[in-house]
Short mmCIF file of C-alpha atoms in Angstrom, two decimals:
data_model
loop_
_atom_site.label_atom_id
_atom_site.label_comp_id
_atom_site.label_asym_id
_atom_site.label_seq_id
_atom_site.Cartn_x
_atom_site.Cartn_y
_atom_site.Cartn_z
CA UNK A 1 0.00 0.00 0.00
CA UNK A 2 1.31 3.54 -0.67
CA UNK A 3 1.72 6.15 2.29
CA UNK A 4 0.12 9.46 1.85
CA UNK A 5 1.32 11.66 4.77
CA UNK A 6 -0.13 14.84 5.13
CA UNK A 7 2.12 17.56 7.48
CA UNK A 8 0.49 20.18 9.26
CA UNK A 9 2.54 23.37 8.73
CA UNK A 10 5.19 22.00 6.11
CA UNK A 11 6.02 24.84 4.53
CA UNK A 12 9.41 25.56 6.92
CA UNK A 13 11.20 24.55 9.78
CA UNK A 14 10.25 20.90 11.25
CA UNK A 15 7.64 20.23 8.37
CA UNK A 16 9.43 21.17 5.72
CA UNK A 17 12.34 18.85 6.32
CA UNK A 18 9.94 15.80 7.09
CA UNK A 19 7.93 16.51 4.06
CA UNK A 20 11.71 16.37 2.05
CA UNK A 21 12.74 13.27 3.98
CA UNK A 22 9.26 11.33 3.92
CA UNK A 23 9.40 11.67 0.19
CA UNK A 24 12.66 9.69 0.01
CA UNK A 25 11.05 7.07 1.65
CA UNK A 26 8.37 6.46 -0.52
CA UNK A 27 5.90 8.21 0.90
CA UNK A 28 3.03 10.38 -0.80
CA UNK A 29 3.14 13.74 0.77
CA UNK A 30 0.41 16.84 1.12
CA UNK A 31 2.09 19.74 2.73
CA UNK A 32 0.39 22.23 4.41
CA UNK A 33 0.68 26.17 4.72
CA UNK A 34 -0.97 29.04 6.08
CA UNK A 35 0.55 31.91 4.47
CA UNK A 36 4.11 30.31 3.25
CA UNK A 37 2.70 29.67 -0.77
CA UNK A 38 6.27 30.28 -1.88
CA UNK A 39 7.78 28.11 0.62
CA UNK A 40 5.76 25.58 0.69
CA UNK A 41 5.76 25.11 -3.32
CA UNK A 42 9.29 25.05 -3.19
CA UNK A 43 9.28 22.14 -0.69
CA UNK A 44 7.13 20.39 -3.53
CA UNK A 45 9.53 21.35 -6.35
CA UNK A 46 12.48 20.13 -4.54
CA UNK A 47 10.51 16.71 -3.75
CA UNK A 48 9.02 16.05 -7.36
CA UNK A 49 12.66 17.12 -8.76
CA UNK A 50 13.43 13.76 -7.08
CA UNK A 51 10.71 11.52 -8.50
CA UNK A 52 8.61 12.24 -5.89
CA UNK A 53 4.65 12.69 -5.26
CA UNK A 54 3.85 15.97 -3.33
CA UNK A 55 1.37 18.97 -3.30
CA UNK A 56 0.50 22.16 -1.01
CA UNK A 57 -2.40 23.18 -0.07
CA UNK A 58 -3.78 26.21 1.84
CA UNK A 59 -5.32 26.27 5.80
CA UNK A 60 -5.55 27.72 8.38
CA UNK A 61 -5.58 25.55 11.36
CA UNK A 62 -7.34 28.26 13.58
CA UNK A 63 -10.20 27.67 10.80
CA UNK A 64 -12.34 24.04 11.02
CA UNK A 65 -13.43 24.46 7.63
CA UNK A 66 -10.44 25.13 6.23
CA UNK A 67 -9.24 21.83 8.35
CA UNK A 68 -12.03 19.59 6.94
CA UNK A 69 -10.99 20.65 3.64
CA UNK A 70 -7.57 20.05 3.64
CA UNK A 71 -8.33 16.55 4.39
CA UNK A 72 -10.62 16.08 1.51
CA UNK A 73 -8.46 17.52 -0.75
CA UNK A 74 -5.67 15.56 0.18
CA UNK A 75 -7.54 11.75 -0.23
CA UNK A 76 -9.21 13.54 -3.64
CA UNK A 77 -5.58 14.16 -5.08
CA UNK A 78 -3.22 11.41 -3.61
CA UNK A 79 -5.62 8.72 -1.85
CA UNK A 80 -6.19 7.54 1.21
CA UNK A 81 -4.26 9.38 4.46
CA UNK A 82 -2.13 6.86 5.73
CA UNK A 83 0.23 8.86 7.79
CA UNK A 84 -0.10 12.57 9.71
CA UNK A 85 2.08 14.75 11.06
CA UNK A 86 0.99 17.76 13.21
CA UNK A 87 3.89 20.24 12.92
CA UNK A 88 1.65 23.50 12.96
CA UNK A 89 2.12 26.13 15.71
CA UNK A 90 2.45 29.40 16.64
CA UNK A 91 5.07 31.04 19.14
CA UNK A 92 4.47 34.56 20.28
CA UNK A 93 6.25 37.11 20.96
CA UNK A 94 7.40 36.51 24.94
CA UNK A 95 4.98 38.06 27.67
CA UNK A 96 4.71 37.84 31.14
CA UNK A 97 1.17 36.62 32.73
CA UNK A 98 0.36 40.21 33.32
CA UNK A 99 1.19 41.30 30.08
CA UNK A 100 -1.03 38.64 28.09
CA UNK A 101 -3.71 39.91 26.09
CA UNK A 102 -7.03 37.73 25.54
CA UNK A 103 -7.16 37.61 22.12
CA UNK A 104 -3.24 36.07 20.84
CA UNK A 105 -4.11 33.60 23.83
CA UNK A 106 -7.38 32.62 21.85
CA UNK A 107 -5.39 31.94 18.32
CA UNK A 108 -2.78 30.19 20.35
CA UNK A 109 -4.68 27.82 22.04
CA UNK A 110 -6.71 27.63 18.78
CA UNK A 111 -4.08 26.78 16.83
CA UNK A 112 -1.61 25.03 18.83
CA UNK A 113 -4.46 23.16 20.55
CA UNK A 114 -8.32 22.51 18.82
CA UNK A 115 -6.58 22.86 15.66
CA UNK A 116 -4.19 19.74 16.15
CA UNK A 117 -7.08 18.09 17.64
CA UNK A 118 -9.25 18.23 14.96
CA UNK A 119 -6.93 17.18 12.58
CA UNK A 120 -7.07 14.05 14.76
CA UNK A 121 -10.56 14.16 14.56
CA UNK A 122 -10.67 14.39 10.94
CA UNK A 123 -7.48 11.63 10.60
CA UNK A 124 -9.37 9.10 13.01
CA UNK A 125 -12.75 9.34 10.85
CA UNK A 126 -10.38 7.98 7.74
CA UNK A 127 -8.02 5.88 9.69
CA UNK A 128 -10.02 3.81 12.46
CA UNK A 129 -10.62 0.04 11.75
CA UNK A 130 -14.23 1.48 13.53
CA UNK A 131 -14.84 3.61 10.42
CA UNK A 132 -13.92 1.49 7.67
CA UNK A 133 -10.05 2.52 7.56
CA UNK A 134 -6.68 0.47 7.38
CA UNK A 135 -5.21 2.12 10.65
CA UNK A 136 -2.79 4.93 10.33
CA UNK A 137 0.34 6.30 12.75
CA UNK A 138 0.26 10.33 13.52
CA UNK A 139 2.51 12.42 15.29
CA UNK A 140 1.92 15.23 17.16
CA UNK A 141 4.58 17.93 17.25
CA UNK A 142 5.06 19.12 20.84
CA UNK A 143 7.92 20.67 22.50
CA UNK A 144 10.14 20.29 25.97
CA UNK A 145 8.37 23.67 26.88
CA UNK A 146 5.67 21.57 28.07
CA UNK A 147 7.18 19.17 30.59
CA UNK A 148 8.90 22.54 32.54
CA UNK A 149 7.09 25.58 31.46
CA UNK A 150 8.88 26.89 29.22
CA UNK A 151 11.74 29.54 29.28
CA UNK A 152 11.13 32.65 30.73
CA UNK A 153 8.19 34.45 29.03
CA UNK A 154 6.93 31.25 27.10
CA UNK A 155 4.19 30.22 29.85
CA UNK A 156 1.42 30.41 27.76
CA UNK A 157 3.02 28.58 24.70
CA UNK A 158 4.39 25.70 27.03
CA UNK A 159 0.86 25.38 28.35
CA UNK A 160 -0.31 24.65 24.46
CA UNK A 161 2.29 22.06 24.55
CA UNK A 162 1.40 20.54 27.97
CA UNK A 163 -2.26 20.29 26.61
CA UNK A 164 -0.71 18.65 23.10
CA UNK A 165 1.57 15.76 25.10
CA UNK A 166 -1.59 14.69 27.37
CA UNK A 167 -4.39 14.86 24.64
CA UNK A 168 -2.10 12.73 22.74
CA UNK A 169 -1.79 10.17 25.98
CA UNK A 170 -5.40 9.68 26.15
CA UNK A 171 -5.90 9.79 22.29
CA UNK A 172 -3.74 6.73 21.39
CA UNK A 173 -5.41 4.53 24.10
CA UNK A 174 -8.65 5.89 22.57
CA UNK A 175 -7.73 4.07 19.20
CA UNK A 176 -4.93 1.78 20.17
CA UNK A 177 -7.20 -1.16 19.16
CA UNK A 178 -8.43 0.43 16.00
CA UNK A 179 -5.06 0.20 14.17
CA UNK A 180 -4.24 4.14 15.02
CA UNK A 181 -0.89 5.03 16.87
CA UNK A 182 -0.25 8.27 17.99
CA UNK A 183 3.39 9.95 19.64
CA UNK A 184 4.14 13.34 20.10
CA UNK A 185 7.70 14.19 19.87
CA UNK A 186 9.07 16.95 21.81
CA UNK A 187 12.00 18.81 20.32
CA UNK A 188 13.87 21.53 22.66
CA UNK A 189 15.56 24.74 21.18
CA UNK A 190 15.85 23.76 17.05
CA UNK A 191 17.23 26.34 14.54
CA UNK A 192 14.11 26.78 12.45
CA UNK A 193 12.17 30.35 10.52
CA UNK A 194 9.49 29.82 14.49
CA UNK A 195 13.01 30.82 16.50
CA UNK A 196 15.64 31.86 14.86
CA UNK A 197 14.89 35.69 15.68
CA UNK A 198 16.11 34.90 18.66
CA UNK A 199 18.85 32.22 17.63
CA UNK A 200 20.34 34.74 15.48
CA UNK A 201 21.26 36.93 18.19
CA UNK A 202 24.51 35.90 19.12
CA UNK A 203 24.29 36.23 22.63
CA UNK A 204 20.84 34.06 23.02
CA UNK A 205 21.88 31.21 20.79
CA UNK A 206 25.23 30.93 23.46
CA UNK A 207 22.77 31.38 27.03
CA UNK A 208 20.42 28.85 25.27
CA UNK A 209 23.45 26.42 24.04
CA UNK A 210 24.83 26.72 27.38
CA UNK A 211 21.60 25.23 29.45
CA UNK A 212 21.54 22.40 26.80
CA UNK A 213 23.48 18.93 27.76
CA UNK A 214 24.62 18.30 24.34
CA UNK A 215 25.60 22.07 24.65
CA UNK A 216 24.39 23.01 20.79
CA UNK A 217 21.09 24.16 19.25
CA UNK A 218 19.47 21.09 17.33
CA UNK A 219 18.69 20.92 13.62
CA UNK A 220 15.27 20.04 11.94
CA UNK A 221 17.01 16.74 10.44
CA UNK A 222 17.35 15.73 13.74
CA UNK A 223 13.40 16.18 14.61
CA UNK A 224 12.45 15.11 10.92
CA UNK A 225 14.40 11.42 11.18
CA UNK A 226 12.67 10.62 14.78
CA UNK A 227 9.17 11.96 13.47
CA UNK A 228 10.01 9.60 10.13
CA UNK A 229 10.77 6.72 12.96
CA UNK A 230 7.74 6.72 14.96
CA UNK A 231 5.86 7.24 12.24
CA UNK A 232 7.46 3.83 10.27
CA UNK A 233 6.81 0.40 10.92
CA UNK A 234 9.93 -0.13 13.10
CA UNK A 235 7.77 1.74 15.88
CA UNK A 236 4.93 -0.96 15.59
CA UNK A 237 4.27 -1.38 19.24
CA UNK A 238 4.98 2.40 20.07
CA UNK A 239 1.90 4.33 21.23
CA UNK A 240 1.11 7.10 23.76
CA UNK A 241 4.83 7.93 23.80
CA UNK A 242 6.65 10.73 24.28
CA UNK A 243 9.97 11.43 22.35
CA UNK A 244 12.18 13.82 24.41
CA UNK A 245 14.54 15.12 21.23
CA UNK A 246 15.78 17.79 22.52
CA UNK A 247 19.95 17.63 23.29
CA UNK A 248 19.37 16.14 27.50
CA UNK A 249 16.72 18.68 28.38
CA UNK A 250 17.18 22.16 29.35
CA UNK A 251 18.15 23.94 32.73
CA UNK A 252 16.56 27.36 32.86
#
């Protein structure tokens, strides 16, 4: 059976380079953008250069509609979705709790949170052995923000990602037995278009190196080949997990 593999956001960063590597490997892929056309149509270029399968389309994960239709769109054009990758997300600009402001809390929980969920919602309708599907693998993008809070400032972000890691606990025991597995990995500080306004500055990319184990930023390859292995076969009896990638941790 072929893989189609839709990715959430994978028009940069994370996405981008799973949507590259996935091709590769045989897979099928429908990359997603909000407002990256250029971006993301250059990811598809670069993949059907290669002999590869690929399109972009358009969404908005703060917008169901837009949500439902990306999933059509993608089974209409390349088949049945096999594989999904939530990679989506938003990161604010830093605030304290008395600075936040009601309305980039809404499209950050909307986004970061109901969006990924209904993508689940829309993925489990196709994939569940209840529904009529063939079973399926997602992962959830999350990040090491959620298990501590978050550097200072990103409170409100690492919440989205605490609410991410234990949807997708309860999730994958929700379908375990209808062929569905579902992992969130959780990278920690990764050179991608989300951070690196504050990677570039000089003096941030060493304080944030320096609280790291491995002592180094990460790459998306890195994320990209330990999304591509939960997501393969070799990660068979791998569900509800959580995949700290992330250099040791952090120490804020």
């Amino acid at each position: 059976m072929t893989n189609t593999l839709l990715i959430t956001g994978g028009a940069s960063g994370i996405g981008a380079e799973t949507a590259r590597r996935a091709a590769t490997r045989g897979y099928r892929i429908a990359i997603n953008y909000r407002s990256r056309d250029a971006q993301a149509k250059a990811v598809v270029a670069d993949i059907t250069a290669k002999g590869g399968q690929a399109i972009a389309l358009p969404g908005d994960m703060a917008n169901e509609a837009d949500i439902v239709r990306l999933f059509a769109e993608t089974e209409r054009t390349l088949g049945p979705i096999t594989h999904l990758v939530n990679s989506a997300g938003i990161d604010p600009s830093r605030a304290r709790v008395e600075d936040y402001d009601a309305a980039t809390l809404h499209r950050l929980f909307t986004i970061n949170v109901t969006g990924l969920m209904l993508c689940c919602r829309e993925a489990t309708r196709r994939m569940s052995t209840k529904n009529g599907g063939k079973g399926g693998a997602i992962v959830n993008v999350s990040s090491m923000a959620g298990t501590l809070g978050g550097r200072k400032g990103a409170s409100a972000y690492a919440a989205t990602k605490g609410a991410v890691d234990a949807f997708t606990k309860g999730f994958a025991r929700e379908v375990a037995a209808e062929g569905i597995r579902v992992n969130s990995i959780r990278p920690g500080a990764v050179m991608t278009e989300m951070t690196e306004g504050r990677l570039n500055d000089t003096a941030v990319r060493t304080a944030v190196a320096a609280s790291i184990p491995i002592q180094r930023i990460g790459e998306a390859h890195e994320i990209a080949e330990a999304i591509l292995w939960l997501l393969s076969k070799e990660a068979s009896f791998i569900t509800g997990a959580m995949l700290d990638a992330s250099g040791g941790g952090y120490v804020i």
